[in-house]
Short mmCIF file of C-alpha atoms and ligand atoms in Angstrom, two decimals:
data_model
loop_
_atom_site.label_atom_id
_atom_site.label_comp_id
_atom_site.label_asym_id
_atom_site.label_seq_id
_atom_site.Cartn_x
_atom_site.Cartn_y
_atom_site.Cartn_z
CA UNK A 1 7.59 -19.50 0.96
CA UNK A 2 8.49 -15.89 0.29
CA UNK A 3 8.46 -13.81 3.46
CA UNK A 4 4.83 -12.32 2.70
CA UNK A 5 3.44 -15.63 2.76
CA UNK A 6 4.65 -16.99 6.13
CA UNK A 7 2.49 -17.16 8.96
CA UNK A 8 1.52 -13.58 10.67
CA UNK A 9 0.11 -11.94 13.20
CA UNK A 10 -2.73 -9.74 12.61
CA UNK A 11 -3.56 -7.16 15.34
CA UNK A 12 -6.64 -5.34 14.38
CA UNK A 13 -10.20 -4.36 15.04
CA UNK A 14 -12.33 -6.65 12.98
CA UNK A 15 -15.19 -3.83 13.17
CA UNK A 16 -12.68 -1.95 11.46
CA UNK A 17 -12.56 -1.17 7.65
CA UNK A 18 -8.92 -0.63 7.91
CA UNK A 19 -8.45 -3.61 9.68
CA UNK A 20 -10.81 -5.37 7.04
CA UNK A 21 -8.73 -4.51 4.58
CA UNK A 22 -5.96 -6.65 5.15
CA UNK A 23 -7.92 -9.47 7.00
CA UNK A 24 -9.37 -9.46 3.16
CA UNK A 25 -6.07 -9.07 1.08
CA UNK A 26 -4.70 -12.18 3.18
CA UNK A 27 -7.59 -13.86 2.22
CA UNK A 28 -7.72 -13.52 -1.17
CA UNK A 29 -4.02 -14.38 -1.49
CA UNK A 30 -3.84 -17.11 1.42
CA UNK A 31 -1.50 -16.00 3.75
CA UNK A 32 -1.75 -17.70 6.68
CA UNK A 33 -2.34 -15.58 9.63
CA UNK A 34 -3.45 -15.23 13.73
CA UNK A 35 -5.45 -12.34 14.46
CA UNK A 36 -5.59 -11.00 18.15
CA UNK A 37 -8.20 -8.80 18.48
CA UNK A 38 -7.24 -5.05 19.69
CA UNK A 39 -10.15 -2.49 21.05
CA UNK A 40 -9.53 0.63 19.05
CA UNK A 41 -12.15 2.04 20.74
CA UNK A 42 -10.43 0.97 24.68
CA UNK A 43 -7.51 2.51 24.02
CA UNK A 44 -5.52 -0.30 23.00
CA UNK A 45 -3.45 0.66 20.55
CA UNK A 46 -1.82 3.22 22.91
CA UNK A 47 -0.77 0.78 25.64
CA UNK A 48 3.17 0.40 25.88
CA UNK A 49 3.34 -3.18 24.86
CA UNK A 50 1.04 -1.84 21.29
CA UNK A 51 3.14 1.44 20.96
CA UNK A 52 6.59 -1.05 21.16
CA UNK A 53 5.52 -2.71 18.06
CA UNK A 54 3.76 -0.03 16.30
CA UNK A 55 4.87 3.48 17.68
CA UNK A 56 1.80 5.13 15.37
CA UNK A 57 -0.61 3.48 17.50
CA UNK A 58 -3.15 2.49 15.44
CA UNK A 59 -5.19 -0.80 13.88
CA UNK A 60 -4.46 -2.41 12.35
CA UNK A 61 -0.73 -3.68 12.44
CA UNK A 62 1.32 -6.97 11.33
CA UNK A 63 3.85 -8.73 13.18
CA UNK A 64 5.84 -11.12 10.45
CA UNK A 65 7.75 -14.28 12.26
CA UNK A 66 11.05 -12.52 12.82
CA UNK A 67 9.65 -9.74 15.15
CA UNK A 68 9.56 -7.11 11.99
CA UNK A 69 6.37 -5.14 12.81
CA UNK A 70 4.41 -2.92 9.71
CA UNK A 71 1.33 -0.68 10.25
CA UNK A 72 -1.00 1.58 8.11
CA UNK A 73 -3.90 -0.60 6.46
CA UNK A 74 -2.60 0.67 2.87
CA UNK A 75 0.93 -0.50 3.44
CA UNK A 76 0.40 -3.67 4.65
CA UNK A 77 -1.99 -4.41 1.34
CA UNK A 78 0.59 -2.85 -0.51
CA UNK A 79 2.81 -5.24 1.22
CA UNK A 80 0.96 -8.58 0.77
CA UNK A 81 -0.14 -8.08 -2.71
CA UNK A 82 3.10 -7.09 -4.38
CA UNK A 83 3.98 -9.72 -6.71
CA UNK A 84 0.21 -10.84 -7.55
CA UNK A 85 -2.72 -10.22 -9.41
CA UNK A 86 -4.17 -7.77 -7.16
CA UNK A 87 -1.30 -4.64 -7.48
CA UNK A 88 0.04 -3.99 -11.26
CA UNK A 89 3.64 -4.86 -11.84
CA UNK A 90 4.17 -2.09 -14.24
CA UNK A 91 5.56 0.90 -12.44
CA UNK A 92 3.13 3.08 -13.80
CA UNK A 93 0.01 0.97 -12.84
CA UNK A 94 1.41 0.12 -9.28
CA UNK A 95 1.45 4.07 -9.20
CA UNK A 96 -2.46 4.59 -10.22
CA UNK A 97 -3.02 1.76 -7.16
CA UNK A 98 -0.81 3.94 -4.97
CA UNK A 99 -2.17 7.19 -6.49
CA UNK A 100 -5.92 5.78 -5.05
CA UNK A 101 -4.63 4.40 -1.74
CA UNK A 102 -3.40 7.90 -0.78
CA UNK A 103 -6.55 9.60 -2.13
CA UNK A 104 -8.50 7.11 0.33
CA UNK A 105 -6.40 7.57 3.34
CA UNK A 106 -6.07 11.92 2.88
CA UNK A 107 -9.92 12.48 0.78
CA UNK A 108 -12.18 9.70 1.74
CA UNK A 109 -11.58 7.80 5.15
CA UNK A 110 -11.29 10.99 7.25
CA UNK A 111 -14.74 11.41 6.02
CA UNK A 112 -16.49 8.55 5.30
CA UNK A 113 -15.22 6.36 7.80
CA UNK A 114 -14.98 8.96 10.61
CA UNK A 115 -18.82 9.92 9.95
CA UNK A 116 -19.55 5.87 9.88
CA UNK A 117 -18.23 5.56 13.33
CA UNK A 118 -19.66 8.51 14.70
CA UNK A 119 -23.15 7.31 13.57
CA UNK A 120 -23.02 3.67 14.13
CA UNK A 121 -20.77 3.53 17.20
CA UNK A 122 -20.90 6.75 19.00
CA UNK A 123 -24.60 7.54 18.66
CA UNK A 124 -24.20 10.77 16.61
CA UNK A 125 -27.98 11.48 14.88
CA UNK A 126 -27.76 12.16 11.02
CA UNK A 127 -28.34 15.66 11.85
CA UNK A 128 -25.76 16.38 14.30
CA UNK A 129 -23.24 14.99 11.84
CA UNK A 130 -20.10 17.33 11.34
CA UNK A 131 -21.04 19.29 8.07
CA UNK A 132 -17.05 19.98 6.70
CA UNK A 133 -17.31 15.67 6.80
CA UNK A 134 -20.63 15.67 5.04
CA UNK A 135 -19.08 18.19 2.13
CA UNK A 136 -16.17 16.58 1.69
CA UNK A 137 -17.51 12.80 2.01
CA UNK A 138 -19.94 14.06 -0.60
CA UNK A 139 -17.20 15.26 -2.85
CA UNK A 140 -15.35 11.64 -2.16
CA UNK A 141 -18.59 9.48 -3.24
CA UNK A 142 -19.22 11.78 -6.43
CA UNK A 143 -15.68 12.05 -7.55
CA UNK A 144 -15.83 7.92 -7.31
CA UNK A 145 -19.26 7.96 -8.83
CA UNK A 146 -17.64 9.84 -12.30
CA UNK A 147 -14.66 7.77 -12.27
CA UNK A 148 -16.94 4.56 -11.98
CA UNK A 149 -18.99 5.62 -14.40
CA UNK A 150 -16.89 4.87 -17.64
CA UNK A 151 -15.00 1.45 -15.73
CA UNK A 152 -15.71 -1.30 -13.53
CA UNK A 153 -12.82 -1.01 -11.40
CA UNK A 154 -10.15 1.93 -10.12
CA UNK A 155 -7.14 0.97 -12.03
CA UNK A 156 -5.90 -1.11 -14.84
CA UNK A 157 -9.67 -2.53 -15.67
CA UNK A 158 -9.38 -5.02 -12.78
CA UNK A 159 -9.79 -5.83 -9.50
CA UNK A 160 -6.97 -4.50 -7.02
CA UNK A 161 -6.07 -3.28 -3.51
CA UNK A 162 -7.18 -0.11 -4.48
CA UNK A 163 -11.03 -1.52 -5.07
CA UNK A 164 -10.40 -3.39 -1.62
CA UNK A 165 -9.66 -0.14 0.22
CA UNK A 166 -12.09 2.13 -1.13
CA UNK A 167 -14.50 -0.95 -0.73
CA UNK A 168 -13.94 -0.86 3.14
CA UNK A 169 -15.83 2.11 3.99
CA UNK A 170 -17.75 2.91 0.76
CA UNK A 171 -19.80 -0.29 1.60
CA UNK A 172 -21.11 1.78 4.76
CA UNK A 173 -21.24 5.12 3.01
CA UNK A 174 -24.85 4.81 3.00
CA UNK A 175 -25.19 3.41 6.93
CA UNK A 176 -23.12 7.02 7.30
CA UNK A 177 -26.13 8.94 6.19
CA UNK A 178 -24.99 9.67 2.32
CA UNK A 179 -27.56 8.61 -0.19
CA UNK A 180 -26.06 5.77 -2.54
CA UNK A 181 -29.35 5.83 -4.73
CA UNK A 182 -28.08 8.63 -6.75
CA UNK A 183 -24.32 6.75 -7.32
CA UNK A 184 -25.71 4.09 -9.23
CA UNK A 185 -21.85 3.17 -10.58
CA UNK A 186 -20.30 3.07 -6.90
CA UNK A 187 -23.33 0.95 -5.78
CA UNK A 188 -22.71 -1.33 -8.99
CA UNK A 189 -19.28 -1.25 -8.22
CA UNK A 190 -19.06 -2.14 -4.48
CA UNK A 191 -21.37 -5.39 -5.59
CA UNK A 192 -18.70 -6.13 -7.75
CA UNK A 193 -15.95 -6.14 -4.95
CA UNK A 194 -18.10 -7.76 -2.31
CA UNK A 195 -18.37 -10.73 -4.81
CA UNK A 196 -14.80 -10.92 -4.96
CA UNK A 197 -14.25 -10.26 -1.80
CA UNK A 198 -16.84 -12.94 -0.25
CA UNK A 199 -18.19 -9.83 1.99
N1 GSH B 1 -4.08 5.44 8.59
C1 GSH B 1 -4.36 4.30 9.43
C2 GSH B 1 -5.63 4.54 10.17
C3 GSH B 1 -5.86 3.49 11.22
C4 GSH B 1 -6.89 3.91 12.24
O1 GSH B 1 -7.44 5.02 12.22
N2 GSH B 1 -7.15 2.99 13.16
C5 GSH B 1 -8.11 3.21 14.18
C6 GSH B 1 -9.15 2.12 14.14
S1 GSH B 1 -10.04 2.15 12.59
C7 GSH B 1 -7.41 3.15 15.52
O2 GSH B 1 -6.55 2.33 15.74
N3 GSH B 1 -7.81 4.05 16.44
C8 GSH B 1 -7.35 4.02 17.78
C9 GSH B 1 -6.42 5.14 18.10
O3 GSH B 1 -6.07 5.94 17.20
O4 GSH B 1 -6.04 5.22 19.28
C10 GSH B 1 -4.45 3.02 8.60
O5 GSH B 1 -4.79 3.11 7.42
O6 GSH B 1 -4.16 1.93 9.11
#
């Protein structure tokens, strides 16, 4: 067993799309795991015992058998998938994934996800939403609507971690208040992944 396909420790928020992510990754590659369950939301992530392992505080975060602790929803994919079917081994393909992984984490979850949670969790109406988040979660959706338009996945004309972590909070772009009817090729597109995906 290589050391990404022992037996983990997931600590995460499973109403998380970060968290999702690599609850989903593992899955699709069968790495055995343990999940215990950490209230982002409770402040959970900033209690001493959380910080020791994972100073960033944040969900989610792995714990491998030997102690050796990794956060950031991206890495951990990253982590998990190298050596398999769902990052590139070419350099320059592994650097499209990456390339899209940053893009999510700096131009589309601050937005996207951020809005989701402030609408389905925090009881923000449609119309109180922060409008800099609406603009740029708009720009997000159509830039992914374009590049969607002329493929049926990010990189490399297959399915990879950077489909499952746009997938994570595109699927509730819509439950966010943005309107998927006119992104015909992201809503095509995130039926593709959630086939894959089982989700
Ligand atoms: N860049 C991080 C973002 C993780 C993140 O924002 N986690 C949230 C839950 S979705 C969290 O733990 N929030 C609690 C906190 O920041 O105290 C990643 O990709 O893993």
């Amino acid at each position: 067993v290589t050391e990404q396909r022992a037996m983990m420790t997931l600590y995460g928020d499973l109403r998380s799309g970060n968290t999702l992510k690599v609850k989903w990754t593992a899955d699709l590659l069968g790495v055995p795991y343990t999940v215990v369950e950490v209230d982002a939301f409770m402040s959970a992530t900033r209690q001493p015992e959380y910080l020791a392992k994972f100073p960033m505080g944040q969900a989610p975060g792995i714990e491998l058998p030997d102690g050796r602790c990794l956060a950031q929803s991206n890495a951990i994919c990253r982590y998990l998938a190298n050596g398999t079917d769902l990052l590139p081994a070419h350099p320059f393909q592994a650097a499209k994934v990456d390339e899209w992984l940053f893009w999510e984490q700096y131009s589309h979850e601050p937005y996207v996800a951020v809005l989701y949670t402030a609408v389905a969790y925090r009881g923000v109406a449609l119309s109180e939403r922060d409008s800099h988040r609406v603009q740029k979660g708009e720009q997000a959706l159509d830039l992914m609507e374009t590049w969607l338009s002329a493929r049926d996945f990010f990189v490399a004309d297959r399915f990879t971690i950077a489909d499952i972590a746009l997938f994570a909070y595109t699927r509730f772009a819509e439950r966010a208040g943005f309107d998927m009817k006119k992104r015909p090729h992201v809503e095509g597109w995130l039926q593709r992944c959630g086939r894959k995906i089982g989700a």
